[in-house]
Short mmCIF file of N, CA and C in Angstrom, two decimals:
data_model
loop_
_atom_site.label_atom_id
_atom_site.label_comp_id
_atom_site.label_asym_id
_atom_site.label_seq_id
_atom_site.Cartn_x
_atom_site.Cartn_y
_atom_site.Cartn_z
N PRO A 1 -4.86 -72.90 -1.52
CA PRO A 1 -5.88 -72.69 -2.73
C PRO A 1 -6.01 -71.26 -3.04
N PHE A 2 -6.48 -71.10 -4.46
CA PHE A 2 -6.36 -69.74 -5.01
C PHE A 2 -7.77 -69.67 -5.83
N TYR A 3 -8.46 -68.45 -5.84
CA TYR A 3 -9.79 -68.68 -6.53
C TYR A 3 -9.91 -67.23 -7.38
N ALA A 4 -10.86 -67.45 -8.15
CA ALA A 4 -10.81 -65.84 -8.99
C ALA A 4 -12.56 -66.25 -9.36
N LYS A 5 -13.29 -64.89 -9.45
CA LYS A 5 -14.56 -64.66 -9.82
C LYS A 5 -14.77 -63.48 -10.38
N VAL A 6 -15.88 -63.34 -11.20
CA VAL A 6 -16.16 -61.94 -11.65
C VAL A 6 -17.31 -61.62 -10.82
N MET A 7 -17.58 -60.37 -10.50
CA MET A 7 -18.43 -59.86 -9.63
C MET A 7 -18.88 -58.37 -10.15
N VAL A 8 -20.11 -58.04 -9.78
CA VAL A 8 -20.58 -56.63 -9.92
C VAL A 8 -20.85 -56.00 -8.44
N ARG A 9 -20.19 -54.51 -8.49
CA ARG A 9 -20.36 -53.87 -7.17
C ARG A 9 -21.73 -52.99 -7.57
N GLN A 10 -22.61 -53.35 -6.53
CA GLN A 10 -24.08 -52.80 -6.40
C GLN A 10 -23.84 -51.42 -5.78
N GLU A 11 -25.02 -50.65 -6.03
CA GLU A 11 -24.95 -49.20 -5.61
C GLU A 11 -24.55 -49.07 -3.88
N ILE A 12 -25.00 -50.01 -3.32
CA ILE A 12 -24.97 -49.94 -1.87
C ILE A 12 -23.38 -50.51 -1.26
N GLY A 13 -22.59 -50.68 -2.53
CA GLY A 13 -21.13 -51.16 -2.18
C GLY A 13 -20.80 -52.61 -2.31
N ASP A 14 -21.92 -53.38 -2.27
CA ASP A 14 -21.75 -54.95 -1.96
C ASP A 14 -21.28 -55.62 -3.14
N PHE A 15 -20.62 -56.68 -3.21
CA PHE A 15 -20.29 -57.00 -4.45
C PHE A 15 -21.05 -58.59 -4.51
N VAL A 16 -21.52 -58.81 -5.79
CA VAL A 16 -22.33 -59.87 -6.10
C VAL A 16 -21.83 -60.80 -7.16
N GLU A 17 -21.57 -61.86 -7.03
CA GLU A 17 -21.14 -62.80 -8.13
C GLU A 17 -22.13 -62.93 -9.28
N VAL A 18 -21.71 -62.70 -10.37
CA VAL A 18 -22.83 -62.52 -11.61
C VAL A 18 -22.21 -63.23 -12.83
N GLU A 19 -21.64 -64.15 -12.92
CA GLU A 19 -21.05 -64.75 -14.04
C GLU A 19 -22.24 -65.17 -15.16
N ARG A 20 -23.03 -65.91 -14.67
CA ARG A 20 -24.31 -66.21 -15.54
C ARG A 20 -25.31 -65.01 -15.90
N GLU A 21 -25.55 -64.31 -15.11
CA GLU A 21 -26.30 -62.91 -15.39
C GLU A 21 -25.85 -62.37 -16.47
N TYR A 22 -24.34 -61.73 -16.38
CA TYR A 22 -23.96 -61.17 -17.32
C TYR A 22 -22.95 -61.67 -18.40
N GLN A 23 -22.94 -63.10 -18.46
CA GLN A 23 -22.07 -63.92 -19.52
C GLN A 23 -20.72 -63.50 -19.41
N LEU A 24 -20.20 -63.34 -18.11
CA LEU A 24 -18.90 -62.92 -17.81
C LEU A 24 -18.28 -64.05 -17.23
N SER A 25 -17.07 -64.76 -17.62
CA SER A 25 -16.59 -65.86 -16.85
C SER A 25 -14.99 -65.42 -16.57
N VAL A 26 -14.30 -66.17 -15.78
CA VAL A 26 -12.89 -66.20 -15.57
C VAL A 26 -12.46 -67.64 -15.47
N LYS A 27 -11.22 -67.89 -16.06
CA LYS A 27 -10.56 -69.25 -16.15
C LYS A 27 -9.04 -68.92 -15.68
N PRO A 28 -8.63 -69.63 -14.94
CA PRO A 28 -9.20 -70.56 -14.06
C PRO A 28 -9.90 -70.16 -12.69
N ARG A 29 -10.73 -70.82 -12.26
CA ARG A 29 -11.60 -70.21 -11.24
C ARG A 29 -10.95 -70.59 -10.01
N PHE A 30 -10.40 -71.97 -9.82
CA PHE A 30 -9.64 -72.50 -8.69
C PHE A 30 -8.47 -73.11 -9.06
N THR A 31 -7.39 -73.10 -8.52
CA THR A 31 -6.37 -73.84 -8.46
C THR A 31 -5.39 -73.88 -7.11
N HIS A 32 -4.36 -74.26 -7.34
CA HIS A 32 -3.56 -74.49 -6.12
C HIS A 32 -2.01 -73.69 -6.42
N LEU A 33 -1.64 -72.71 -5.39
CA LEU A 33 -0.37 -72.15 -6.03
C LEU A 33 0.75 -72.75 -4.84
N ALA A 34 1.93 -72.46 -5.28
CA ALA A 34 3.16 -72.68 -4.13
C ALA A 34 3.29 -71.34 -3.50
N PRO A 35 4.13 -71.41 -2.43
CA PRO A 35 4.41 -70.14 -1.85
C PRO A 35 5.19 -69.41 -2.78
N ARG A 36 5.31 -68.01 -2.13
CA ARG A 36 6.00 -67.06 -3.16
C ARG A 36 7.36 -67.58 -3.34
N GLY A 37 7.82 -67.40 -4.70
CA GLY A 37 9.10 -68.18 -5.10
C GLY A 37 9.12 -69.58 -5.51
N GLY A 38 7.81 -69.97 -5.39
CA GLY A 38 7.92 -71.43 -5.89
C GLY A 38 8.20 -72.47 -4.97
N ALA A 39 8.22 -73.64 -5.36
CA ALA A 39 8.27 -74.78 -4.43
C ALA A 39 8.92 -75.89 -5.26
N SER A 40 9.63 -76.78 -4.90
CA SER A 40 10.18 -78.06 -5.53
C SER A 40 9.03 -78.94 -5.68
N ASN A 41 8.98 -79.81 -6.83
CA ASN A 41 7.96 -80.78 -7.00
C ASN A 41 8.89 -82.30 -6.64
N ALA A 42 8.47 -82.78 -5.47
CA ALA A 42 9.28 -84.08 -5.26
C ALA A 42 9.02 -85.11 -6.42
N CYS A 43 7.77 -85.16 -7.12
CA CYS A 43 7.55 -86.20 -8.08
C CYS A 43 8.32 -85.75 -9.42
N ASP A 44 8.61 -84.57 -9.58
CA ASP A 44 9.27 -84.47 -10.77
C ASP A 44 10.08 -82.96 -10.68
N ALA A 45 11.44 -83.03 -10.58
CA ALA A 45 12.09 -81.79 -10.28
C ALA A 45 12.37 -80.94 -11.53
N ASN A 46 11.90 -81.38 -12.60
CA ASN A 46 12.03 -80.43 -13.88
C ASN A 46 10.55 -79.77 -14.03
N LYS A 47 9.60 -79.91 -12.98
CA LYS A 47 8.23 -79.13 -13.16
C LYS A 47 8.03 -78.65 -11.78
N PRO A 48 8.77 -77.58 -11.47
CA PRO A 48 8.26 -76.89 -10.08
C PRO A 48 7.07 -76.38 -9.79
N TYR A 49 6.44 -76.19 -8.56
CA TYR A 49 5.10 -75.72 -8.79
C TYR A 49 5.45 -74.20 -8.73
N SER A 50 4.30 -73.60 -9.46
CA SER A 50 4.26 -72.18 -9.53
C SER A 50 3.61 -71.30 -8.49
N ASP A 51 4.18 -70.03 -8.32
CA ASP A 51 3.61 -69.32 -7.44
C ASP A 51 2.89 -68.07 -8.14
N SER A 52 2.44 -68.41 -9.41
CA SER A 52 1.85 -67.25 -10.05
C SER A 52 0.68 -67.93 -11.05
N VAL A 53 -0.30 -67.40 -11.51
CA VAL A 53 -1.30 -67.73 -12.35
C VAL A 53 -1.86 -66.50 -13.28
N GLU A 54 -2.04 -67.19 -14.65
CA GLU A 54 -2.55 -66.11 -15.60
C GLU A 54 -4.11 -66.55 -15.65
N LEU A 55 -4.75 -65.15 -15.57
CA LEU A 55 -6.29 -65.32 -15.37
C LEU A 55 -6.79 -64.72 -16.77
N LYS A 56 -7.83 -65.29 -17.20
CA LYS A 56 -8.47 -64.94 -18.53
C LYS A 56 -9.71 -64.64 -18.31
N VAL A 57 -10.40 -63.33 -18.69
CA VAL A 57 -11.89 -63.10 -18.49
C VAL A 57 -12.52 -63.24 -19.76
N PHE A 58 -13.72 -63.78 -19.68
CA PHE A 58 -14.32 -64.09 -21.16
C PHE A 58 -15.73 -63.42 -21.11
N HIS A 59 -16.13 -62.75 -22.06
CA HIS A 59 -17.36 -62.28 -22.22
C HIS A 59 -18.13 -62.79 -23.54
N GLN A 60 -19.22 -63.37 -23.36
CA GLN A 60 -20.09 -63.88 -24.42
C GLN A 60 -21.45 -63.30 -24.34
N GLY A 61 -21.81 -62.44 -25.44
CA GLY A 61 -23.18 -61.72 -25.36
C GLY A 61 -23.06 -60.43 -25.25
N ASN A 62 -24.19 -59.59 -25.33
CA ASN A 62 -23.83 -58.21 -25.36
C ASN A 62 -24.94 -57.44 -24.04
N ASN A 63 -25.03 -58.33 -23.01
CA ASN A 63 -25.91 -57.68 -21.98
C ASN A 63 -25.18 -57.16 -20.97
N VAL A 64 -24.01 -56.50 -21.28
CA VAL A 64 -23.03 -55.66 -20.15
C VAL A 64 -22.72 -54.54 -20.94
N ASP A 65 -22.94 -53.54 -20.35
CA ASP A 65 -22.68 -52.21 -21.03
C ASP A 65 -21.38 -51.61 -20.21
N SER A 66 -21.01 -50.34 -20.59
CA SER A 66 -19.97 -49.66 -20.09
C SER A 66 -20.43 -49.14 -18.61
N SER A 67 -21.64 -49.15 -18.18
CA SER A 67 -21.90 -48.60 -16.84
C SER A 67 -22.13 -49.59 -15.91
N THR A 68 -21.86 -50.81 -16.25
CA THR A 68 -21.89 -51.88 -15.28
C THR A 68 -20.56 -51.94 -14.40
N ASP A 69 -20.62 -52.01 -13.14
CA ASP A 69 -19.42 -51.86 -12.38
C ASP A 69 -18.87 -53.30 -12.14
N CYS A 70 -18.27 -54.00 -13.10
CA CYS A 70 -17.70 -55.36 -13.18
C CYS A 70 -16.28 -55.34 -12.50
N TRP A 71 -15.94 -56.41 -11.76
CA TRP A 71 -14.71 -56.52 -10.97
C TRP A 71 -14.40 -58.04 -11.07
N LEU A 72 -13.02 -58.22 -11.31
CA LEU A 72 -12.40 -59.54 -11.14
C LEU A 72 -11.98 -59.64 -9.74
N VAL A 73 -12.50 -60.59 -9.07
CA VAL A 73 -11.90 -60.87 -7.51
C VAL A 73 -10.98 -62.03 -7.43
N ALA A 74 -9.82 -61.88 -7.14
CA ALA A 74 -8.88 -63.07 -7.12
C ALA A 74 -8.31 -62.94 -5.57
N GLY A 75 -8.00 -64.28 -5.00
CA GLY A 75 -7.61 -64.34 -3.82
C GLY A 75 -7.26 -65.81 -3.44
N THR A 76 -6.58 -65.61 -2.05
CA THR A 76 -6.26 -66.69 -1.42
C THR A 76 -6.80 -66.71 0.13
N GLU A 77 -6.48 -67.70 0.87
CA GLU A 77 -7.17 -67.80 2.36
C GLU A 77 -6.52 -66.49 3.05
N GLU A 78 -5.38 -65.85 2.44
CA GLU A 78 -4.83 -64.90 3.21
C GLU A 78 -5.16 -63.39 2.67
N GLU A 79 -5.39 -63.52 1.33
CA GLU A 79 -5.46 -62.09 0.59
C GLU A 79 -6.59 -62.07 -0.33
N LYS A 80 -7.11 -60.84 -0.61
CA LYS A 80 -8.13 -60.69 -1.60
C LYS A 80 -7.70 -59.62 -2.44
N HIS A 81 -7.89 -59.63 -3.69
CA HIS A 81 -7.43 -58.47 -4.58
C HIS A 81 -8.58 -58.22 -5.52
N TYR A 82 -9.02 -56.83 -6.04
CA TYR A 82 -10.05 -56.57 -6.70
C TYR A 82 -9.65 -55.77 -7.81
N TYR A 83 -9.81 -56.17 -9.15
CA TYR A 83 -9.35 -55.60 -10.46
C TYR A 83 -10.48 -55.17 -11.05
N ARG A 84 -10.76 -53.73 -11.49
CA ARG A 84 -11.99 -53.36 -12.09
C ARG A 84 -11.73 -53.90 -13.72
N ILE A 85 -12.98 -54.50 -14.07
CA ILE A 85 -13.19 -54.72 -15.53
C ILE A 85 -13.79 -53.81 -16.28
N GLU A 86 -13.19 -53.30 -17.59
CA GLU A 86 -13.66 -52.31 -18.20
C GLU A 86 -14.16 -52.93 -19.41
N ILE A 87 -15.54 -52.75 -19.70
CA ILE A 87 -16.31 -53.17 -21.09
C ILE A 87 -16.00 -52.25 -22.13
N LEU A 88 -15.42 -52.54 -23.04
CA LEU A 88 -15.48 -51.71 -24.29
C LEU A 88 -16.11 -52.04 -25.31
#
């Protein structure tokens, strides 16, 4: 399984999930990925399972300013990656 979420880093360094509060969202939030290099699909050989995903971050509203320390957190059961979101 793979997950993605939008979080804000607080002054003490902790990350808090804040999609509703700041009207930020990421899609997809959850999916399954094949092992690196992809994998065969036994049901349809023409549609192999993907080992990558395209994430899109959406912002609706105006309650986030450039001083908010927003991050996209994406991970699996083995790894977690943090990407800073810059609000322009």
